[in-house]
mmCIF file of C-alpha atoms and ligand atoms in Angstrom:
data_model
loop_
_atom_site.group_PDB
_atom_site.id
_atom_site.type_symbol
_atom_site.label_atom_id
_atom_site.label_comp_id
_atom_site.label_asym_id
_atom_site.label_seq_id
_atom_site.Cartn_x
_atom_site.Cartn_y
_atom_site.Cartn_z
ATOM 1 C CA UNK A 4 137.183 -33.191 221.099
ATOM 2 C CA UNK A 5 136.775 -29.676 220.296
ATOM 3 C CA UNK A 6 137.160 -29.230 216.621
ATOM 4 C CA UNK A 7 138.374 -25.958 216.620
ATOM 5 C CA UNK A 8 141.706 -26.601 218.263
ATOM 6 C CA UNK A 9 141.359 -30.384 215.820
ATOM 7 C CA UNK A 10 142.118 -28.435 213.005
ATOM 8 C CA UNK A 11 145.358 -28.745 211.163
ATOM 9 C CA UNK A 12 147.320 -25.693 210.580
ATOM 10 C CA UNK A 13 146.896 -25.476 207.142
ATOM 11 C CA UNK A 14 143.136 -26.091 207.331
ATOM 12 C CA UNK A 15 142.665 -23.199 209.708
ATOM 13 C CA UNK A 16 144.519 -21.177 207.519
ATOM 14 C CA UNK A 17 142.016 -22.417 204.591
ATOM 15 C CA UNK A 18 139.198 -21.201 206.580
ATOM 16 C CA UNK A 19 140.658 -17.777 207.746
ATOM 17 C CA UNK A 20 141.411 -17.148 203.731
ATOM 18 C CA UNK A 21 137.826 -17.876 203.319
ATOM 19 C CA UNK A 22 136.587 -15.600 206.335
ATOM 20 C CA UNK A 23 138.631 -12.773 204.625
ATOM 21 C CA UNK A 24 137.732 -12.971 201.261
ATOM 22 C CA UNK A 25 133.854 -12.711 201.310
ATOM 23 C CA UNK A 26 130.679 -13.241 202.861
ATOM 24 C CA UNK A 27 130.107 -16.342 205.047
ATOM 25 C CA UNK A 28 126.428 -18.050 204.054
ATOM 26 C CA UNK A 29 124.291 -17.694 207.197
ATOM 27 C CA UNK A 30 122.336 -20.652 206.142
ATOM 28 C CA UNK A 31 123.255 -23.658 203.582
ATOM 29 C CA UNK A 32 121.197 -26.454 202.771
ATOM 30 C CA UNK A 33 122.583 -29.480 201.815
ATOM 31 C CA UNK A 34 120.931 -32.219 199.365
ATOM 32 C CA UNK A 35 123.051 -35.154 200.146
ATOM 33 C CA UNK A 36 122.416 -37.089 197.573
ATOM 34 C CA UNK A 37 124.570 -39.971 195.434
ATOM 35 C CA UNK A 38 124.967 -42.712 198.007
ATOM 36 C CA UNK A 39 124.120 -45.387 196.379
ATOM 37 C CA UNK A 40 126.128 -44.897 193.038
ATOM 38 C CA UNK A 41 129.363 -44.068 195.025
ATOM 39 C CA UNK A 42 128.318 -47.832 196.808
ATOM 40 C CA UNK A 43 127.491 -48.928 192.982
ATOM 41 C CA UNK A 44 130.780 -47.645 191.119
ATOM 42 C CA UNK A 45 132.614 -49.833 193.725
ATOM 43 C CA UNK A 46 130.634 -52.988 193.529
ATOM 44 C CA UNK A 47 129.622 -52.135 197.462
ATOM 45 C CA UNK A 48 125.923 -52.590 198.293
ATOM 46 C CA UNK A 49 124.061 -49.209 198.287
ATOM 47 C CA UNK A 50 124.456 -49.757 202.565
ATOM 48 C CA UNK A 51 128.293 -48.564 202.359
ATOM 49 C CA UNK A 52 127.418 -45.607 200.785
ATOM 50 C CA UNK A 53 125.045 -44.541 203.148
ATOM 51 C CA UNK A 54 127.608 -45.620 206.218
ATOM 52 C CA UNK A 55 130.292 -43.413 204.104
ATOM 53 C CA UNK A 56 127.970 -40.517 204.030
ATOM 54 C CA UNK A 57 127.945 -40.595 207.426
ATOM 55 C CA UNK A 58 131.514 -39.659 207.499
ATOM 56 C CA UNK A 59 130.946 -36.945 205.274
ATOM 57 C CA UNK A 60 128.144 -35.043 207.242
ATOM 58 C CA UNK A 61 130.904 -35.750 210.502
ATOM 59 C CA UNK A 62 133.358 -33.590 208.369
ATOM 60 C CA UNK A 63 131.137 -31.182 206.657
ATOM 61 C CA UNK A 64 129.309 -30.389 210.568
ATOM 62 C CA UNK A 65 132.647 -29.600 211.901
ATOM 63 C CA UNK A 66 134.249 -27.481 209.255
ATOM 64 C CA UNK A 67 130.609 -25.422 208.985
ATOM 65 C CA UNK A 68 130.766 -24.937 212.745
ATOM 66 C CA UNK A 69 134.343 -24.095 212.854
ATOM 67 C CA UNK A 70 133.883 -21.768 209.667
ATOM 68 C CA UNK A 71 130.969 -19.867 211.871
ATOM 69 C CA UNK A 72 128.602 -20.813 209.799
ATOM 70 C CA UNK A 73 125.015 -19.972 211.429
ATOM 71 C CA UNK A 74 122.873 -23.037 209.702
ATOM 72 C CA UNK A 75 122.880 -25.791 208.164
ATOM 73 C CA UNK A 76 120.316 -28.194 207.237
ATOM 74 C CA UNK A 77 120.695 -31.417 205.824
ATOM 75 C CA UNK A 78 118.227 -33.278 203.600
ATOM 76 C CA UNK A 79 118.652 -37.166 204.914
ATOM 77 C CA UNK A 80 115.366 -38.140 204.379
ATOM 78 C CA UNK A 81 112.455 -36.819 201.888
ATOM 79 C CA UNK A 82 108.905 -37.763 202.190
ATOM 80 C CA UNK A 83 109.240 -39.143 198.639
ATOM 81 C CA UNK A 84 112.187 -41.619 200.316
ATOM 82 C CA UNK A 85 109.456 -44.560 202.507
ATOM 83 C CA UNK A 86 108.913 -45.103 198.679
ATOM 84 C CA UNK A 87 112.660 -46.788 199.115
ATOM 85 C CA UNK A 88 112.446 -50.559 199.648
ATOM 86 C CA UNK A 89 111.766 -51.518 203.478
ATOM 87 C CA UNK A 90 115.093 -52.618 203.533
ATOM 88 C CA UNK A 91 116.859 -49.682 202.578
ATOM 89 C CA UNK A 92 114.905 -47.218 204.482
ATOM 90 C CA UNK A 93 115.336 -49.897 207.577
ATOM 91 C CA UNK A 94 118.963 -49.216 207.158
ATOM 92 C CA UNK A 95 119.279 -45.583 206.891
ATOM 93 C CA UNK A 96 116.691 -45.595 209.868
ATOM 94 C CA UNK A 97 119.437 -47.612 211.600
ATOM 95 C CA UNK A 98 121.920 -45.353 210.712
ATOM 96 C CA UNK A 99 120.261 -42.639 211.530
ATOM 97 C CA UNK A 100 119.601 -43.382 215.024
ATOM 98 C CA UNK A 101 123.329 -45.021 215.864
ATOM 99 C CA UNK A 102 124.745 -41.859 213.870
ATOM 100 C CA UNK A 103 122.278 -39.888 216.722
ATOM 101 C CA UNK A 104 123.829 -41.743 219.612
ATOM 102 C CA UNK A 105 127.801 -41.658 218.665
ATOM 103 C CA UNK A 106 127.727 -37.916 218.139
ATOM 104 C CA UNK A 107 125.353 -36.837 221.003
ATOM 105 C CA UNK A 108 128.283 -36.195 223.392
ATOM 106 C CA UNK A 109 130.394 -34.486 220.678
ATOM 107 C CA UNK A 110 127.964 -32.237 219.158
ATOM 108 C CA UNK A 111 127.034 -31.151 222.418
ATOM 109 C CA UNK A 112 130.619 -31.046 223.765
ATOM 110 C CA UNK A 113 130.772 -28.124 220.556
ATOM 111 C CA UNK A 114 128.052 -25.857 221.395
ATOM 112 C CA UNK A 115 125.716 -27.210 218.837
ATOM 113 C CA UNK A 116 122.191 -26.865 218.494
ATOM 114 C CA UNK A 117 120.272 -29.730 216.874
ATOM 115 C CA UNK A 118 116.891 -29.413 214.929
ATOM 116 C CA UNK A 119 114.649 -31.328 213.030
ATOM 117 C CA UNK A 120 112.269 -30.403 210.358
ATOM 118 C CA UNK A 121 110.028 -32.810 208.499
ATOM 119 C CA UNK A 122 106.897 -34.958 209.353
ATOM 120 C CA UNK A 123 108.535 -36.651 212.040
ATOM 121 C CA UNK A 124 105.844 -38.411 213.937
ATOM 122 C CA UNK A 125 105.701 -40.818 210.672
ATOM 123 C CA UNK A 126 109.756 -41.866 212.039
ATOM 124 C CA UNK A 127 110.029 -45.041 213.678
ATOM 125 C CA UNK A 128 109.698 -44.883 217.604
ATOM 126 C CA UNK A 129 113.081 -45.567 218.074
ATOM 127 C CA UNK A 130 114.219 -43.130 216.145
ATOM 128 C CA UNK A 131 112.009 -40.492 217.713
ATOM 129 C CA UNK A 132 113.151 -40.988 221.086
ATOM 130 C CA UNK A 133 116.603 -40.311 220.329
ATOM 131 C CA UNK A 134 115.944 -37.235 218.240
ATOM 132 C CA UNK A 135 114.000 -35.523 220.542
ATOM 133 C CA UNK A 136 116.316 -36.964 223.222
ATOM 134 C CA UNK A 137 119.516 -35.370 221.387
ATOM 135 C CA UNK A 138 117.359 -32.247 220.758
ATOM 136 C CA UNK A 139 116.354 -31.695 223.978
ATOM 137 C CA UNK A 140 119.530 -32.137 225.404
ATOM 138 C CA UNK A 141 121.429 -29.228 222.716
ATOM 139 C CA UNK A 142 118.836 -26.765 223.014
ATOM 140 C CA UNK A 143 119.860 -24.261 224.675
ATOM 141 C CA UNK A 144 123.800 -24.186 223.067
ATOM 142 C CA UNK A 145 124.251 -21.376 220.918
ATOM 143 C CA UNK A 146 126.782 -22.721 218.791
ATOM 144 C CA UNK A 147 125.600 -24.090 214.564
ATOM 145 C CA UNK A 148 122.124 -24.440 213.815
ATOM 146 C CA UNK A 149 122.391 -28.385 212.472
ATOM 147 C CA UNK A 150 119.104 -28.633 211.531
ATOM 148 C CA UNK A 151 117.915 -32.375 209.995
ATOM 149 C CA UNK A 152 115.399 -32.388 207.365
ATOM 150 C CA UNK A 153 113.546 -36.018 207.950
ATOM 151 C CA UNK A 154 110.454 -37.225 206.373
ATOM 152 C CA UNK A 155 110.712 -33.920 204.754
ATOM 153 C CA UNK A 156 109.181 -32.564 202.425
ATOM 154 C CA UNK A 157 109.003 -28.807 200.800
ATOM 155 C CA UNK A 158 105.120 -29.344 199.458
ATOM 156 C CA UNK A 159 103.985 -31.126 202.893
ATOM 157 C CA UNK A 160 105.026 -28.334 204.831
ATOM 158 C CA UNK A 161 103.533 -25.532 202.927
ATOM 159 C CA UNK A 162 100.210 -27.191 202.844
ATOM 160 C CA UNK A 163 100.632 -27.543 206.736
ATOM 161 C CA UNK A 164 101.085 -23.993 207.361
ATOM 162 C CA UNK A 165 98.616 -23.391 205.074
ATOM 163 C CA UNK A 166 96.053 -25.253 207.068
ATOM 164 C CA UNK A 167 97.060 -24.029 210.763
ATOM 165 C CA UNK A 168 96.825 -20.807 209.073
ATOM 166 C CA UNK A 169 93.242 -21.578 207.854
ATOM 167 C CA UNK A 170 92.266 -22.630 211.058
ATOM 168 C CA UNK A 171 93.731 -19.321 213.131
ATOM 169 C CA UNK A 172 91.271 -17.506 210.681
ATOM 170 C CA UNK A 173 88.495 -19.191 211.397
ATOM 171 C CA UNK A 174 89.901 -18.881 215.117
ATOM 172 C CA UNK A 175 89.846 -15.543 214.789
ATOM 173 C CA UNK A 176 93.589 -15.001 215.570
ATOM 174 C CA UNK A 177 94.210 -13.811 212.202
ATOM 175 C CA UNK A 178 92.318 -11.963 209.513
ATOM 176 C CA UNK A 179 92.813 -12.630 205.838
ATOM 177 C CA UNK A 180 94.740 -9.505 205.520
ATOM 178 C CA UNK A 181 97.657 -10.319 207.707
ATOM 179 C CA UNK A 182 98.303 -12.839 205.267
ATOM 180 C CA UNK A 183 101.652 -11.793 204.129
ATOM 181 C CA UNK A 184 104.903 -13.759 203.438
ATOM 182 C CA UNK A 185 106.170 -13.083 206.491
ATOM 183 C CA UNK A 186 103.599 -14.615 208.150
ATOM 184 C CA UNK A 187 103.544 -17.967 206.021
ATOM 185 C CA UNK A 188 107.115 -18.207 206.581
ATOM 186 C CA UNK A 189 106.048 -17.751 210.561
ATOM 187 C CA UNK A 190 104.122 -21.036 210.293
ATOM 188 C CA UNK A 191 106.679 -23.032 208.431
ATOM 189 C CA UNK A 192 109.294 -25.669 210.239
ATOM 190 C CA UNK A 193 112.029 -23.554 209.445
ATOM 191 C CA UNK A 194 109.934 -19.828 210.610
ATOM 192 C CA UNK A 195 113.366 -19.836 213.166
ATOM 193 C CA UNK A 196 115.883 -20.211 210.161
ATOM 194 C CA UNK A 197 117.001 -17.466 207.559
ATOM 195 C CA UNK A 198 116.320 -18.635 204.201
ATOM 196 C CA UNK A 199 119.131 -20.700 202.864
ATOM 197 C CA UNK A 200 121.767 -18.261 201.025
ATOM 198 C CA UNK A 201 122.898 -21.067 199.333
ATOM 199 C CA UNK A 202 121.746 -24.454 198.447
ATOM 200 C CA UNK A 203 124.389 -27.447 197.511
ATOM 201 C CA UNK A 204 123.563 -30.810 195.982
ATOM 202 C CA UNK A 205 126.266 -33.068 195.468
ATOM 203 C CA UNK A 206 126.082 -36.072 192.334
ATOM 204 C CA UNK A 207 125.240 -33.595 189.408
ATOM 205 C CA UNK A 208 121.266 -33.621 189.554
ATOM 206 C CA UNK A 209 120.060 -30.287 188.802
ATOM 207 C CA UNK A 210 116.689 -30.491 190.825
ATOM 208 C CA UNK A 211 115.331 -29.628 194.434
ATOM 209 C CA UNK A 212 113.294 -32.592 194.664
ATOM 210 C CA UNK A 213 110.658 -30.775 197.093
ATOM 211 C CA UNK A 214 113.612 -29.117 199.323
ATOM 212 C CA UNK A 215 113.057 -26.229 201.198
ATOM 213 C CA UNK A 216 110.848 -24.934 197.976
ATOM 214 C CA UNK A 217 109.354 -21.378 199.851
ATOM 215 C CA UNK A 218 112.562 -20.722 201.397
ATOM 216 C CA UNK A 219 114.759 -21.605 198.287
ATOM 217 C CA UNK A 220 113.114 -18.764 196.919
ATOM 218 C CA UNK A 221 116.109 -16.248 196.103
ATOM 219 C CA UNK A 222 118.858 -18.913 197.191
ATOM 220 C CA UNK A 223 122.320 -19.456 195.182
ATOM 221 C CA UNK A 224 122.147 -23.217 193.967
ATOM 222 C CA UNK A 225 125.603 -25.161 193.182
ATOM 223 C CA UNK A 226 125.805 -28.398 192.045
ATOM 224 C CA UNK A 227 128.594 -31.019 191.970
ATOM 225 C CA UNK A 228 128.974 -33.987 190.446
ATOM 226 C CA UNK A 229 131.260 -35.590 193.401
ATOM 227 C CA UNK A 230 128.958 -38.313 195.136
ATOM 228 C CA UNK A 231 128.010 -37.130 198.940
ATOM 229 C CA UNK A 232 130.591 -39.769 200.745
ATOM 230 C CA UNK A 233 132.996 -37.727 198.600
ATOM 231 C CA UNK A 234 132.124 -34.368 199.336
ATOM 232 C CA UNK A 235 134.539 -33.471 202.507
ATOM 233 C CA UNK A 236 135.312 -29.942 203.992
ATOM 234 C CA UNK A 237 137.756 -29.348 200.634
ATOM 235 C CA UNK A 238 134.163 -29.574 198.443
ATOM 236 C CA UNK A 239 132.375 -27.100 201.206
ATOM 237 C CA UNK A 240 135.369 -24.961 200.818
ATOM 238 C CA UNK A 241 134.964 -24.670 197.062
ATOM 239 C CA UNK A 242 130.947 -24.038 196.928
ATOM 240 C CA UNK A 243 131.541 -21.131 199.233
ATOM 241 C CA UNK A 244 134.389 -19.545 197.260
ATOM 242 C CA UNK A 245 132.350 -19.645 194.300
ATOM 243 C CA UNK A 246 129.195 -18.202 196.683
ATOM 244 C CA UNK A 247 130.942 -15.489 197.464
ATOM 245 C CA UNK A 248 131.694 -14.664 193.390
ATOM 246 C CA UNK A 249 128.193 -14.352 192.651
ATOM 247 C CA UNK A 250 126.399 -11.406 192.314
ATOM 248 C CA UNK A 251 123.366 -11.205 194.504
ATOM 249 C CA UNK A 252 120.817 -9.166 192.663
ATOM 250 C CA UNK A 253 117.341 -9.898 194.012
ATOM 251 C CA UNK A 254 115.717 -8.667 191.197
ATOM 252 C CA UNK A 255 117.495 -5.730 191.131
ATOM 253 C CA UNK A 256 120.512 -4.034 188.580
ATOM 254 C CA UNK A 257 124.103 -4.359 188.693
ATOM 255 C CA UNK A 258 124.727 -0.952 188.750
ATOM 256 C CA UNK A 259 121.855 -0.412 191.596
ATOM 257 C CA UNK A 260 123.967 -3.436 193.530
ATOM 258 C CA UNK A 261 126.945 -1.163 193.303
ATOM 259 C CA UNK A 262 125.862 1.473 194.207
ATOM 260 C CA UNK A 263 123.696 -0.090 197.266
ATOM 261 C CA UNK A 264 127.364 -1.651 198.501
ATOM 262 C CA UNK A 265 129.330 1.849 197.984
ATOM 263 C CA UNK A 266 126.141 3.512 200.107
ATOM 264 C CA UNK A 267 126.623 1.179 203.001
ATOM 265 C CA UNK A 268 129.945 1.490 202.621
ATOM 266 C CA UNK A 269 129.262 5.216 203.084
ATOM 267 C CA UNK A 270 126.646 4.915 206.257
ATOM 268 C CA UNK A 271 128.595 2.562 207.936
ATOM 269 C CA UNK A 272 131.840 5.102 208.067
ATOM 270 C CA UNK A 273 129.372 7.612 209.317
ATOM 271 C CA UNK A 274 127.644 5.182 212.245
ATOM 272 C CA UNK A 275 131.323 4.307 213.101
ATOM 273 C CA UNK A 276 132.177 8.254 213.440
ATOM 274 C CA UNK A 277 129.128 9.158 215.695
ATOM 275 C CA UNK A 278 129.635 5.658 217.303
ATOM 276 C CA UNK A 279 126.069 4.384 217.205
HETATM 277 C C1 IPE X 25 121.218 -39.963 199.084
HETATM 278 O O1 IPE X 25 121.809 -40.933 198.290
HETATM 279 C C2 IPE X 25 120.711 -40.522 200.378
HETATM 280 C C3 IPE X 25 119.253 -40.501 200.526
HETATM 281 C C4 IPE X 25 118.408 -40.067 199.627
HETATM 282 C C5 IPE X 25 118.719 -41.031 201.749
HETATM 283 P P1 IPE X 25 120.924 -41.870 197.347
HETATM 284 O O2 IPE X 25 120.571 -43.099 198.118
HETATM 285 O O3 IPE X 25 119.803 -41.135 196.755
HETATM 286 O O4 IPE X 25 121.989 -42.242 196.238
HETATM 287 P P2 IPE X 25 121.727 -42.372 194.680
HETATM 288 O O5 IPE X 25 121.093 -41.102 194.223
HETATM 289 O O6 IPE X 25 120.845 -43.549 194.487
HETATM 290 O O7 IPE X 25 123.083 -42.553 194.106
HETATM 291 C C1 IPE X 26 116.957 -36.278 197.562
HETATM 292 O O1 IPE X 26 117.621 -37.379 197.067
HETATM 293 C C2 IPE X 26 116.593 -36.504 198.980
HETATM 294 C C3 IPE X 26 117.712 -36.592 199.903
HETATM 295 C C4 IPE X 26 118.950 -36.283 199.629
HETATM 296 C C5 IPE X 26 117.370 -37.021 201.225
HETATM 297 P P1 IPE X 26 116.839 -38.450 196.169
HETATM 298 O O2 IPE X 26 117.867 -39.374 195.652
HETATM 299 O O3 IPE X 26 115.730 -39.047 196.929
HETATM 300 O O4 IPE X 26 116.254 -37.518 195.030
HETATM 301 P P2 IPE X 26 115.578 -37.835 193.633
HETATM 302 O O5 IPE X 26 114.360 -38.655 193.897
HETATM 303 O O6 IPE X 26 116.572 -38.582 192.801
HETATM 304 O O7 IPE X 26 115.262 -36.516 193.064
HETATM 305 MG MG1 MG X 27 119.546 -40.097 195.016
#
């Protein structure tokens, strides 16, 4: 199925009024969190809330892909999660690995590129084999970046690239100098991402909980307080409209942010005279 042409009139429409009216995020991250009280509020077990989030990331993976979105990463499982009883994480493992096998064909049918970030040799076997299986298999598409953050953890990767970094000094591959953050971003699981442009966390908690913590760094946060098997294209839709009313200052003015806008405005009619 190729969810470009699945799109309903009116939802293409949607996404071209989007297109048109600002800036696209190159990269979002997504903390999917509130399973278990959307399974709670409905006197489910916390289970159906996890199998309805599933339908959720289905939806929010083809509207980000249609919407030309460059990357998204998803936050499924944090290192802080194996504290989760063995049942539950049993069951998301489950989940995780029939979610991997039902939309192999489709992801890959729609040019996208799966990724993992996230310590994921601690994953069961089984659920190994089919990541790197489904991974291998989209690698060379060129379509979204659907990156899965899995045994993840923001902390646990900066103290990993701090220690292969350690040990290519004492290598002699690099000096102490080079140190720069470009080069600690180099040696983190996401050195082929951009840093996120925006970061979303649906069911109203205002923390990161150890997400993407370096490359958060100057990234717009919004929060809602729908529960993740609630938050559908129609929720995506809304975070980026109100993305693309912020103002972007990285450190800087206002008035310097104007003017920086008006002066590309400016170079960019002169590179499109001269044709460069
Ligand atoms: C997010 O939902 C899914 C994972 C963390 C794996 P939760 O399971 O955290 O749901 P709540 O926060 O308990 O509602
Ligand atoms: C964050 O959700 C992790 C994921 C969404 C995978 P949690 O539900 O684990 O977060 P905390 O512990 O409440 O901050
Ligand atoms: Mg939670």
């Amino acid at each position: 199925m190729n969810w470009d042409r699945e799109r309903t009139v009116e939802d293409s429409a949607l996404q071209a009024e989007i297109q048109a009216a600002g800036p696209i995020p190159k990269h979002i991250g997504f903390i999917m969190d509130g399973n278990g009280r959307w399974a709670q509020e409905r006197g489910k077990m916390r289970v159906e809330g996890h199998r309805e989030g599933i339908e959720s990331v289905r939806d929010i993976v083809k509207a980000a892909s249609s919407l030309g979105i460059g990357y998204i990463t998803l936050y499924a499982f944090s290192m802080e999660n194996w504290r989760r009883p063995q049942a539950e994480v049993n069951v998301l493992m489950d989940l995780l690995v029939r979610y991997l096998k039902s939309e192999l064909d489709e992801l890959h049918e729609n040019n996208v590129r799966m990724l993992a970030i996230g310590k994921l040799n601690a994953l069961p076997k089984r659920v190994q084999r089919k990541l790197f299986e489904c991974i291998d298999i989209m690698k060379d598409n060129t379509g979204l970046n659907l990156t899965l953050a899995l045994s993840y953890s923001g902390r646990w990767d900066i103290v990993r690239a701090v220690q292969t970094i350690a040990l290519d000094v004492r290598r002699g591959k690099v000096s102490p100098e080079d140190i720069t953050e470009d080069l600690v971003s180099s040696y983190l699981l996401t050195s082929e991402h951009p840093d996120p442009d925006l970061i979303v966390r649906s069911s109203g908690e205002m923390r990161l909980s150890n997400f993407l913590l370096w490359e958060s760094a100057y990234s717009e946060i919004y929060i809602t307080d729908k529960y993740w098997p609630d938050f559908r294209r129609q929720e995506l839709y809304d975070a980026i409209r109100d993305y693309q009313k912020r103002e972007r200052r990285f450190g800087k003015t206002s008035q310097q942010i104007a003017q920086d806008s008006a002066n590309s405005g400016i170079v960019g009619r002169i590179l499109d005279k001269f044709k460069f």
